[in-house]
Every structure is written in structure tokens, then in C-alpha cells.
PDB file of C-alpha atoms in Angstrom:
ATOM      1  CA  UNK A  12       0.000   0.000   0.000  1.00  0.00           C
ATOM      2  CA  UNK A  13       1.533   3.321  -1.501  1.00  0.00           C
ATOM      3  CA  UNK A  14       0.865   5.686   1.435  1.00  0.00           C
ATOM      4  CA  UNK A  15       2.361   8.708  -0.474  1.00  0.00           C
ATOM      5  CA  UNK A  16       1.609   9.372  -4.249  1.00  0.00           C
ATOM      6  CA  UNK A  17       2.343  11.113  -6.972  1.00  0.00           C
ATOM      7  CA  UNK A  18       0.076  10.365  -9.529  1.00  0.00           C
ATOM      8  CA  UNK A  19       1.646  12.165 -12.636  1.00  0.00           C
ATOM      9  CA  UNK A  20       5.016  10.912 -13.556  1.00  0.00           C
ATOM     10  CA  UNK A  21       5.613  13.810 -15.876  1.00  0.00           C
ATOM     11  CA  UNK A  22       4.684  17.614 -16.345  1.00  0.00           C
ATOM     12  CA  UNK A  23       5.436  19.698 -19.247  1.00  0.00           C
ATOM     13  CA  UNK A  24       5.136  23.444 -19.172  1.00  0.00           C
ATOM     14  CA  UNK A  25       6.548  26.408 -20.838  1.00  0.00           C
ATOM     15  CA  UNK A  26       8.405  28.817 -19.605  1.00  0.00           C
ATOM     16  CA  UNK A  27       7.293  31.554 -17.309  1.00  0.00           C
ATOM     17  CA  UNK A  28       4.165  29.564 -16.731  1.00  0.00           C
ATOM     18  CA  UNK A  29       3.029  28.575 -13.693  1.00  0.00           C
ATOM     19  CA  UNK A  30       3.706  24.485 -12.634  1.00  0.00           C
ATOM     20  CA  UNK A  31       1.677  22.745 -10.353  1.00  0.00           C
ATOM     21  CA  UNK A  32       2.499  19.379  -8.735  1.00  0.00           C
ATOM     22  CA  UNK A  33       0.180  17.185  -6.937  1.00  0.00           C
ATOM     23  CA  UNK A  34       0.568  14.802  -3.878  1.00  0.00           C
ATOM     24  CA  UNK A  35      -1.751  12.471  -2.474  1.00  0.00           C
ATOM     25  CA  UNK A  36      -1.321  10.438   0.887  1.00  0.00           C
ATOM     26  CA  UNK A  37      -3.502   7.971   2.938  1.00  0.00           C
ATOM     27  CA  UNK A  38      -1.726   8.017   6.856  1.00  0.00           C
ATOM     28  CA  UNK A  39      -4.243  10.273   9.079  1.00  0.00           C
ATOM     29  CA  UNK A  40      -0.416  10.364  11.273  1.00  0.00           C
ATOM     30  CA  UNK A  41       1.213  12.129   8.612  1.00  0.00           C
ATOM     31  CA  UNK A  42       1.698  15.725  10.142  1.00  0.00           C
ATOM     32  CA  UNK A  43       4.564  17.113   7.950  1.00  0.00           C
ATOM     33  CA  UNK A  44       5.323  17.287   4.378  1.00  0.00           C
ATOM     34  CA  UNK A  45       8.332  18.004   2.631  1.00  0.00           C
ATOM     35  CA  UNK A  46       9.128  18.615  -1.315  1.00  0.00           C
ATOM     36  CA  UNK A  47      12.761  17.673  -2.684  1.00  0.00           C
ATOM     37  CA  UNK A  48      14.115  18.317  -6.250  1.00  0.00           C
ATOM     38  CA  UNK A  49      16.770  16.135  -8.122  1.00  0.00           C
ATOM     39  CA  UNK A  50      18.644  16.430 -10.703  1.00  0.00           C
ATOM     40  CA  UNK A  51      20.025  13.823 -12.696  1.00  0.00           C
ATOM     41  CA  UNK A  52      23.070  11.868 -11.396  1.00  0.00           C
ATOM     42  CA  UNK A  53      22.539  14.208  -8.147  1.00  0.00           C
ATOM     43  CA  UNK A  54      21.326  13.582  -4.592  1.00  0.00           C
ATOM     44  CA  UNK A  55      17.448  15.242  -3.983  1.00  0.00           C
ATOM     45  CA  UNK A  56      17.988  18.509  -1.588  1.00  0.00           C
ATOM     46  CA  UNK A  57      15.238  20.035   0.290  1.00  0.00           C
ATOM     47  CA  UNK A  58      12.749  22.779  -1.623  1.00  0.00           C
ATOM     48  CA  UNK A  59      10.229  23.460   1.085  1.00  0.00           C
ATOM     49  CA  UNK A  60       7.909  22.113   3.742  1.00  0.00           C
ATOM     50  CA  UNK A  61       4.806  22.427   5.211  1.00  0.00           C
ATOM     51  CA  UNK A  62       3.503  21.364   8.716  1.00  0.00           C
ATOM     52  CA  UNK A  63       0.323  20.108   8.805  1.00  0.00           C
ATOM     53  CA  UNK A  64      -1.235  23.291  11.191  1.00  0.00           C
ATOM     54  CA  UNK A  65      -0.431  25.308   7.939  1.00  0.00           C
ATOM     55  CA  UNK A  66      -2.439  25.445   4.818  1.00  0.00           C
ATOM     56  CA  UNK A  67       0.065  27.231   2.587  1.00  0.00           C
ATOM     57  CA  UNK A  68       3.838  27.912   3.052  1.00  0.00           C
ATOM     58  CA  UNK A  69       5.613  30.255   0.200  1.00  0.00           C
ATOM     59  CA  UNK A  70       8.959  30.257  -0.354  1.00  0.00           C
ATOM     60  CA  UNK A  71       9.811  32.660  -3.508  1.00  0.00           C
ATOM     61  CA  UNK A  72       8.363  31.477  -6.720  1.00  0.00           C
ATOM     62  CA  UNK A  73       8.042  28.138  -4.705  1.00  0.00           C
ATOM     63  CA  UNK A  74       4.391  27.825  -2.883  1.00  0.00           C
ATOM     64  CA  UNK A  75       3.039  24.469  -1.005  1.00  0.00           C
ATOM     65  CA  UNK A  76      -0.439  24.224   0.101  1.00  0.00           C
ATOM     66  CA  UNK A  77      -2.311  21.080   1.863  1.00  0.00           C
ATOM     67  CA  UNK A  78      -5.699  20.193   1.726  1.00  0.00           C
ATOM     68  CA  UNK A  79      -5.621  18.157   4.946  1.00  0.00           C
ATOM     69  CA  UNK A  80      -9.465  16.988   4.617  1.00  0.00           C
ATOM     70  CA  UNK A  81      -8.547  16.178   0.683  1.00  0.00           C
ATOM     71  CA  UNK A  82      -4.979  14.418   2.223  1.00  0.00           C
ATOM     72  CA  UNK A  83      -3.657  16.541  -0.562  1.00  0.00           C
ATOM     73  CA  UNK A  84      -0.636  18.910  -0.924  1.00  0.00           C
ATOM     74  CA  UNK A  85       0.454  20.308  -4.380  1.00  0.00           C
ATOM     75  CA  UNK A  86       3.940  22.365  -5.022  1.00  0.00           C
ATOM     76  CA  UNK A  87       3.228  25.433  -7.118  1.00  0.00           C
ATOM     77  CA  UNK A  88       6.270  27.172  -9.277  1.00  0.00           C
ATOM     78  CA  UNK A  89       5.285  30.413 -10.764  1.00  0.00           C
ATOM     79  CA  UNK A  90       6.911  31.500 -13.097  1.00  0.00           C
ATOM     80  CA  UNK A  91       8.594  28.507 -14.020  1.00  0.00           C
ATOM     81  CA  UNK A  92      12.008  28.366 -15.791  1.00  0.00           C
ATOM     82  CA  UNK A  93      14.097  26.157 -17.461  1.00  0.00           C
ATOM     83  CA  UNK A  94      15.980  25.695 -14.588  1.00  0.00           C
ATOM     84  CA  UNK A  95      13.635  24.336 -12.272  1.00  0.00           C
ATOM     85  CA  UNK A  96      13.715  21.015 -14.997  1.00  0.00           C
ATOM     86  CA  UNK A  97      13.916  18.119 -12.563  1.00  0.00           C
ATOM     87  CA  UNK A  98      12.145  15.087 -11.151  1.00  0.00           C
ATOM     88  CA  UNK A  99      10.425  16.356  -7.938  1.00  0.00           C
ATOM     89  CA  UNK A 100       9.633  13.898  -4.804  1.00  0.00           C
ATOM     90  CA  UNK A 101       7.137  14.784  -2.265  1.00  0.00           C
ATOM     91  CA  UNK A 102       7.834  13.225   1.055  1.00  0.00           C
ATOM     92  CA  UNK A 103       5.125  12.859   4.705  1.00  0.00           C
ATOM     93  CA  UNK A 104       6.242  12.173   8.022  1.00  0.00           C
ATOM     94  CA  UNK A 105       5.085  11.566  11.544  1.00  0.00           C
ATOM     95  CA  UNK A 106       5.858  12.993  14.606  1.00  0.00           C
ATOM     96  CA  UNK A 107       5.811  10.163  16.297  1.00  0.00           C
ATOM     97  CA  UNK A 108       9.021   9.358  14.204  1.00  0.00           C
ATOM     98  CA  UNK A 109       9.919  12.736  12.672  1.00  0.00           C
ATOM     99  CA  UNK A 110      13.249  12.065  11.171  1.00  0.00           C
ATOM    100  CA  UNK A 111      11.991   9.397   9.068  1.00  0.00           C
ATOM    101  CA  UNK A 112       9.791  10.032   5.431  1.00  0.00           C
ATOM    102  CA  UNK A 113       7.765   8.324   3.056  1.00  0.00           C
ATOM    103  CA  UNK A 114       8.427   9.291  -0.432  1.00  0.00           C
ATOM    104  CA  UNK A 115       6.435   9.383  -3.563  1.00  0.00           C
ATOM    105  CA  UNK A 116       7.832   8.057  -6.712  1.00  0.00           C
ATOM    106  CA  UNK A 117       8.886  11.588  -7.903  1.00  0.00           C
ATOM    107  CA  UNK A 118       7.366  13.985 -10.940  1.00  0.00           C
ATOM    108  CA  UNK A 119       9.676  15.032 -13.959  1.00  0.00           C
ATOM    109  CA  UNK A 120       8.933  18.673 -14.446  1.00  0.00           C
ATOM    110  CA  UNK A 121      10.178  19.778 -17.775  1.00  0.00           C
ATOM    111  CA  UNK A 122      10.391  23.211 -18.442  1.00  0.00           C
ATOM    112  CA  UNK A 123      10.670  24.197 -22.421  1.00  0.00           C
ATOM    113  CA  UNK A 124      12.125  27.698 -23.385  1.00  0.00           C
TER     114      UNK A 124
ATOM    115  CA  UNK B  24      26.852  23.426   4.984  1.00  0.00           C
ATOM    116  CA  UNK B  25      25.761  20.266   6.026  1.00  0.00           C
ATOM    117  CA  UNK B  26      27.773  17.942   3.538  1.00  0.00           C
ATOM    118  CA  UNK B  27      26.951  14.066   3.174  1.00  0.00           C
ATOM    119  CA  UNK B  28      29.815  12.215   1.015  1.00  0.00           C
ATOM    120  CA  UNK B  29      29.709   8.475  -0.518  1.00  0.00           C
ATOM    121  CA  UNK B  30      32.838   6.737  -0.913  1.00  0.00           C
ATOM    122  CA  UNK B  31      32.024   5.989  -4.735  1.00  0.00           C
ATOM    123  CA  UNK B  32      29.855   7.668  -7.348  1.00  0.00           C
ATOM    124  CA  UNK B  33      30.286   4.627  -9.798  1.00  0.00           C
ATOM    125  CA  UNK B  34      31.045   1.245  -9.145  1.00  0.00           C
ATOM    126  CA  UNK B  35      30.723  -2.158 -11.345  1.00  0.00           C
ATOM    127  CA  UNK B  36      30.604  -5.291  -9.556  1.00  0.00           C
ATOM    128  CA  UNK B  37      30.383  -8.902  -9.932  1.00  0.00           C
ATOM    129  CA  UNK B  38      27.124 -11.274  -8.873  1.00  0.00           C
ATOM    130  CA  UNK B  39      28.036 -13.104  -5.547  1.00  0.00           C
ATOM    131  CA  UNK B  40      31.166 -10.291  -4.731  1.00  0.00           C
ATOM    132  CA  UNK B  41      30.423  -8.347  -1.043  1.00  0.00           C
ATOM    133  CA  UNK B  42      29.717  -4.706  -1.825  1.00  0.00           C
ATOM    134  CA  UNK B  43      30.284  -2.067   0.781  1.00  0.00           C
ATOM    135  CA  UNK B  44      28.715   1.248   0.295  1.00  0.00           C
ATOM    136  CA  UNK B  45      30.580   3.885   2.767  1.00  0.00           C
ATOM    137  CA  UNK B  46      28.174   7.229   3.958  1.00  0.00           C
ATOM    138  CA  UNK B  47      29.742  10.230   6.134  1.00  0.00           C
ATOM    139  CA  UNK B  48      28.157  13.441   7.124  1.00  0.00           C
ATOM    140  CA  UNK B  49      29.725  15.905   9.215  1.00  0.00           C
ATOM    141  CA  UNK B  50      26.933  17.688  10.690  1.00  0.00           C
ATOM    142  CA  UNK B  51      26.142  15.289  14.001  1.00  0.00           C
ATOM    143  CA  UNK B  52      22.919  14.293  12.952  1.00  0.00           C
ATOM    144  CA  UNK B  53      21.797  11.666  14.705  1.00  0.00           C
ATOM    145  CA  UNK B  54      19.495   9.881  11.914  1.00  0.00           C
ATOM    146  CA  UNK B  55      21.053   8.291   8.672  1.00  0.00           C
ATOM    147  CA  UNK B  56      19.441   6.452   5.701  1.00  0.00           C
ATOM    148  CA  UNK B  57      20.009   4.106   2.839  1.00  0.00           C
ATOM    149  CA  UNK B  58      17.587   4.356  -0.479  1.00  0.00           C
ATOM    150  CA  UNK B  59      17.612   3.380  -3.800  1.00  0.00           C
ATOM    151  CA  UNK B  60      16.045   4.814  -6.646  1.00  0.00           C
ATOM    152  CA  UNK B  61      14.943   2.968  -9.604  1.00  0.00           C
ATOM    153  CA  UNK B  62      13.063   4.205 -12.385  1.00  0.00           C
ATOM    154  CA  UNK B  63       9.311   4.503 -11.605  1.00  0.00           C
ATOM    155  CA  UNK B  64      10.094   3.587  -8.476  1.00  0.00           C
ATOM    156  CA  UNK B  65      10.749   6.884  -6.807  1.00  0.00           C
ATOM    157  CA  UNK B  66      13.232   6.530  -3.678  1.00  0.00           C
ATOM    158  CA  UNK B  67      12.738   3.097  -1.070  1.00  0.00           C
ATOM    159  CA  UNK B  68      13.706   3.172   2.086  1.00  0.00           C
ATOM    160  CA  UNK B  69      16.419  -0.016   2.808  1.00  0.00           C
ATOM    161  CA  UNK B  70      17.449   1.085   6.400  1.00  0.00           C
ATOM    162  CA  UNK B  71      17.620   3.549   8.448  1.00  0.00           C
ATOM    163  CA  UNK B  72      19.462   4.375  12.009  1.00  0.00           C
ATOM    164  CA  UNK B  73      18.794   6.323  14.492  1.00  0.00           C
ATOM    165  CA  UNK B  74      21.647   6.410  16.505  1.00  0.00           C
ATOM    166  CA  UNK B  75      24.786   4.777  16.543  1.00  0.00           C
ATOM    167  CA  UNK B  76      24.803   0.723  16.575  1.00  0.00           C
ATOM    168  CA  UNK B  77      21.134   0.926  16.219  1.00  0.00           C
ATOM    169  CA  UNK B  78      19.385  -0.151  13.111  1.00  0.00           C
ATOM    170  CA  UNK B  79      15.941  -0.404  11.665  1.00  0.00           C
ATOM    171  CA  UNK B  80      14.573  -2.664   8.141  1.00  0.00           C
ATOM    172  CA  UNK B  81      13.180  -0.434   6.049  1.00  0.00           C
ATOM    173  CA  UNK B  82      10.658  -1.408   3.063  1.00  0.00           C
ATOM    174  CA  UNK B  83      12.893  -3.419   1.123  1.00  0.00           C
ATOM    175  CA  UNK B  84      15.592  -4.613   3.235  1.00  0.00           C
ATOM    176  CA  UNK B  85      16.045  -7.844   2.270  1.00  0.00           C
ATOM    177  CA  UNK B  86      20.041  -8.859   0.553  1.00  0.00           C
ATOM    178  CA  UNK B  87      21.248  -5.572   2.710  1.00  0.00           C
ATOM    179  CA  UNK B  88      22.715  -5.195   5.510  1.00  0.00           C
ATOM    180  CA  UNK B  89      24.190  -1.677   7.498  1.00  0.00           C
ATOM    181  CA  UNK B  90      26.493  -1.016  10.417  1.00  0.00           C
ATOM    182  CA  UNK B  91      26.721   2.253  12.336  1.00  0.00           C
ATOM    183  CA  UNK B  92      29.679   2.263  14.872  1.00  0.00           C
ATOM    184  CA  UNK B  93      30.389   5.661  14.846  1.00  0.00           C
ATOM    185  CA  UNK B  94      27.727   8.570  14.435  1.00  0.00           C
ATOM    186  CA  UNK B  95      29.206  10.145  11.337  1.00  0.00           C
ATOM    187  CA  UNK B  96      29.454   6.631   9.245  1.00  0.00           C
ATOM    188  CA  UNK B  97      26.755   4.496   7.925  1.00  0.00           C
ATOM    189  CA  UNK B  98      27.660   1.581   5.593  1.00  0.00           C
ATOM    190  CA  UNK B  99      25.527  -0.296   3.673  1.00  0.00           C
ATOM    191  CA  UNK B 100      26.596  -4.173   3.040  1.00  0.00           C
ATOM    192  CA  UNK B 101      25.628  -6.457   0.327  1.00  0.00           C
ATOM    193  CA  UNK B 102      25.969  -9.463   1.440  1.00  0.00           C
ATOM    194  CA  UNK B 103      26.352 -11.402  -2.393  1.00  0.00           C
ATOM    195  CA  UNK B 104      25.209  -9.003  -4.964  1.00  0.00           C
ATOM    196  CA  UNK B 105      22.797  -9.700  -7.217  1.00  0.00           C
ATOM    197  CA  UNK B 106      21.723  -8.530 -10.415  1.00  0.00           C
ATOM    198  CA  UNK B 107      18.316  -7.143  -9.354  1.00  0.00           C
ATOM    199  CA  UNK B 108      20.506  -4.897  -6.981  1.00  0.00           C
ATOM    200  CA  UNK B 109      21.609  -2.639  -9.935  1.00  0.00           C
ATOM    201  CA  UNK B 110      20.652   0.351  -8.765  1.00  0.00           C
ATOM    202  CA  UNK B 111      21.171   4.077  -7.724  1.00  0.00           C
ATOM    203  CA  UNK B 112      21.899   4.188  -4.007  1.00  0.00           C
ATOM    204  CA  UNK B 113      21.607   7.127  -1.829  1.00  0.00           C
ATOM    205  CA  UNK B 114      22.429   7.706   1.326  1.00  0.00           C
ATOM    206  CA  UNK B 115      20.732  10.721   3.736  1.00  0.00           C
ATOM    207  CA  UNK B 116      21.113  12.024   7.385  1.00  0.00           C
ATOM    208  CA  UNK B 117      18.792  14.499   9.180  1.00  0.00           C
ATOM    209  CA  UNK B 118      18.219  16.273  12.804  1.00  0.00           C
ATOM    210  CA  UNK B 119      14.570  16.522  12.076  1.00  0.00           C
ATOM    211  CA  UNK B 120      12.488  16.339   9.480  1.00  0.00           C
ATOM    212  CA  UNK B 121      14.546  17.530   6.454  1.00  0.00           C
ATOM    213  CA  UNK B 122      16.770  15.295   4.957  1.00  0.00           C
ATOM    214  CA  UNK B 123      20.232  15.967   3.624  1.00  0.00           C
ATOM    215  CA  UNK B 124      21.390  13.606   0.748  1.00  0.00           C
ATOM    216  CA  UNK B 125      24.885  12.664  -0.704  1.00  0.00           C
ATOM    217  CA  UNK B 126      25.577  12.853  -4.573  1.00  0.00           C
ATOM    218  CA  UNK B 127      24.546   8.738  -4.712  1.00  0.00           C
ATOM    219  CA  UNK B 128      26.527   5.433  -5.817  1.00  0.00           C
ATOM    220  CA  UNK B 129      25.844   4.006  -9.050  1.00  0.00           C
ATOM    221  CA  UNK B 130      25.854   0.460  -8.650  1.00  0.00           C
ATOM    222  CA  UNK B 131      26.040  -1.821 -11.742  1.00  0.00           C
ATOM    223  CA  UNK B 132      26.215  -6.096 -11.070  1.00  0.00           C
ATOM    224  CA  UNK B 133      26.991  -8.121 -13.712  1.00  0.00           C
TER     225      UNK B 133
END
């Protein structure tokens, strides 16, 4: 059972648009969310989190919002650029074991000039 | 700058060999991890320890093995590699909830 998931494996969007990236979980525990962004033959590093007593956390052209009712979070980028090309992993945890995550199997955002 | 460092980006080994995947981060955290990603896949947990000599199985565990004995170092240990083990690995460490990850190991058995 795939507590955390990412149902579109790809995204394609032009430049200067906006990109949105969805997240669904199932675990009522999950209390904090996470968004990483990896590029190829790199390790993921951190984009920006939300806890779960938020409903939207902004971070530059990066903005997260959760839906906790929905168990939905989604990672917007406005505008995007060709830069932010990269597979994407959403990630839940617990805080009754807050170091450790559940990831999704990761969306690759392609930004086209 | 917390900095996480694997011994070997690339490495080609042969079905049945031991494999030992080496993991150091300098920033005293006291939780490490060991994933790999395969296409499709996204990232799966192997193990994961949350202080030093202790372990726990992640979701796929099984042909791995780790050892933590000191806080900075977590290896992962395969046993007698397989084919089906061909993978990216990636190692992580974290305080809290954000994880820091190293650059990966890719592992190719023949």
C-alpha cells in the first residue's frame, strides 16, 4: 500500500508559466510534508515544507499548500524556468518518528524555453 | 553546509562479490538512511538508524545489511550481490524532518 503518491510521472510546461504538482497520501499520522528536487546523477535537496497546522507555506516562486481533509498537498512554481527542470519527490512524516519520510515516486517537471 | 559524502559515485561489480557502500556526514545528525532509486520507483527506504549501533529494516531490506559504529558513518553491506541490486543508491542524514542527501553510488552487477 503506496501511502504517499504522486500520480503524474511527468509535467510539461513552458516557460514563465506557472507548474503545479500534486501529492496524495492515505496516513491520518502524517503531520509534515516536505518537497525535494533532483537532478540527474545528483542527490534530492530540500525545496520546502509544510507542517500540517499550515495550509500554505511560500517560499519565492516556490508555494506548497495542503488540503488536509482532501490528504492533498500540491507544489506550485510560478513562473517557471528552465531551470527548475527536474524530477520532484514529495515526502510525509510523523511525529511520532519525525526524522523518518515516506516518499512518492517523484514527478519530472520539464520546463521548455 | 551540512555535507553528506559516498565513498564511490560509480562502481561495477560482480554477482556473488560483497559490496560495501561507505556514507559520512559531518553535521552530528543523529538519523542516517540508505535508499535506492529505480526508475518509476521513486526513492525506497532499505534502512535507516537512528543512533549509533542501532538499526531499523526499512521497506525493502532484504540482501542488505548496514552497520553504524560511529555517528558520522553508515555503511551499507551487500551481502552477495545480485543482479536485481543494480541500482542508484543514496544515502541521507537528518536532525529533524529535512533530509540531507549525498551525490549517490551508481551500482552496476553483472
Amino acid at each position: 500500500d503506496q501511502q504517499v503518491k504522486q500520480n503524474s510521472p511527468s509535467l510539461s510546461v513552458q516557460e514563465g508559466r506557472i507548474s503545479i504538482l500534486n501529492c496524495d497520501y492515505t496516513n491520518s499520522m502524517f503531520d509534515y510534508f516536505l518537497w525535494y528536487k533532483k537532478y540527474p546523477a545528483e542527490g534530492p535537496t530540500f525545496l520546502i515544507s509544510i507542517s500540517s497546522i499550515k495550509d500554505k507555506n511560500e517560499d519565492g516562486r516556490f508555494t506548497v499548500f495542503l488540503n488536509k481533509s482532501a490528504k492533498h498537498l500540491s507544489l506550485h512554481i510560478v513562473p517557471s524556468q528552465p531551470g527548475d527542470s527536474a524530477v520532484y519527490f514529495c515526502a510525509a512524516s510523523a511525529w511520532t518518528n519525525a526524522g523518518k519520510s515516506t516518499f512518492g515516486d517523484g514527478t519530472t517537471l520539464t520546463v521548455k524555453p | 553546509d551540512v555535507k553528506v559524502t559516498q565513498s564511490s559515485r560509480y562502481l561495477v561489480k560482480r554477482t556473488g562479490e560483497k559490496v560495501f557502500l561507505e556514507c559520512v556526514q559531518d553535521m552530528d545528525h543523529e538519523n542516517m538512511f540508505w535508499y535506492r532509486q529505480d526508475p518509476g520507483l521513486g526513492l525506497r527506504l532499505i534502512y535507516f538508524s537512528y543512533d549509533v549501533k542501532m538499526k531499523e529494516k526499512g521497506d525493502i531490506p532484504e540482501g542488505y545489511s548496514v552497520s553504524r559504529e560511529k555517528k558520522e558513518r553508515f555503511s551499507l553491506i551487500l551481502e552477495s550481490a545480485s543482479t536485481n541490486q543494480t541500482s542508484m543508491y543514496l544515502c541521507a542524514s537528518s536532525d529533524q524532518y529535512e533530509q540531507y542527501f549525498g551525490p549517490g553510488t551508481r551500482l552496476t552487477v553483472t
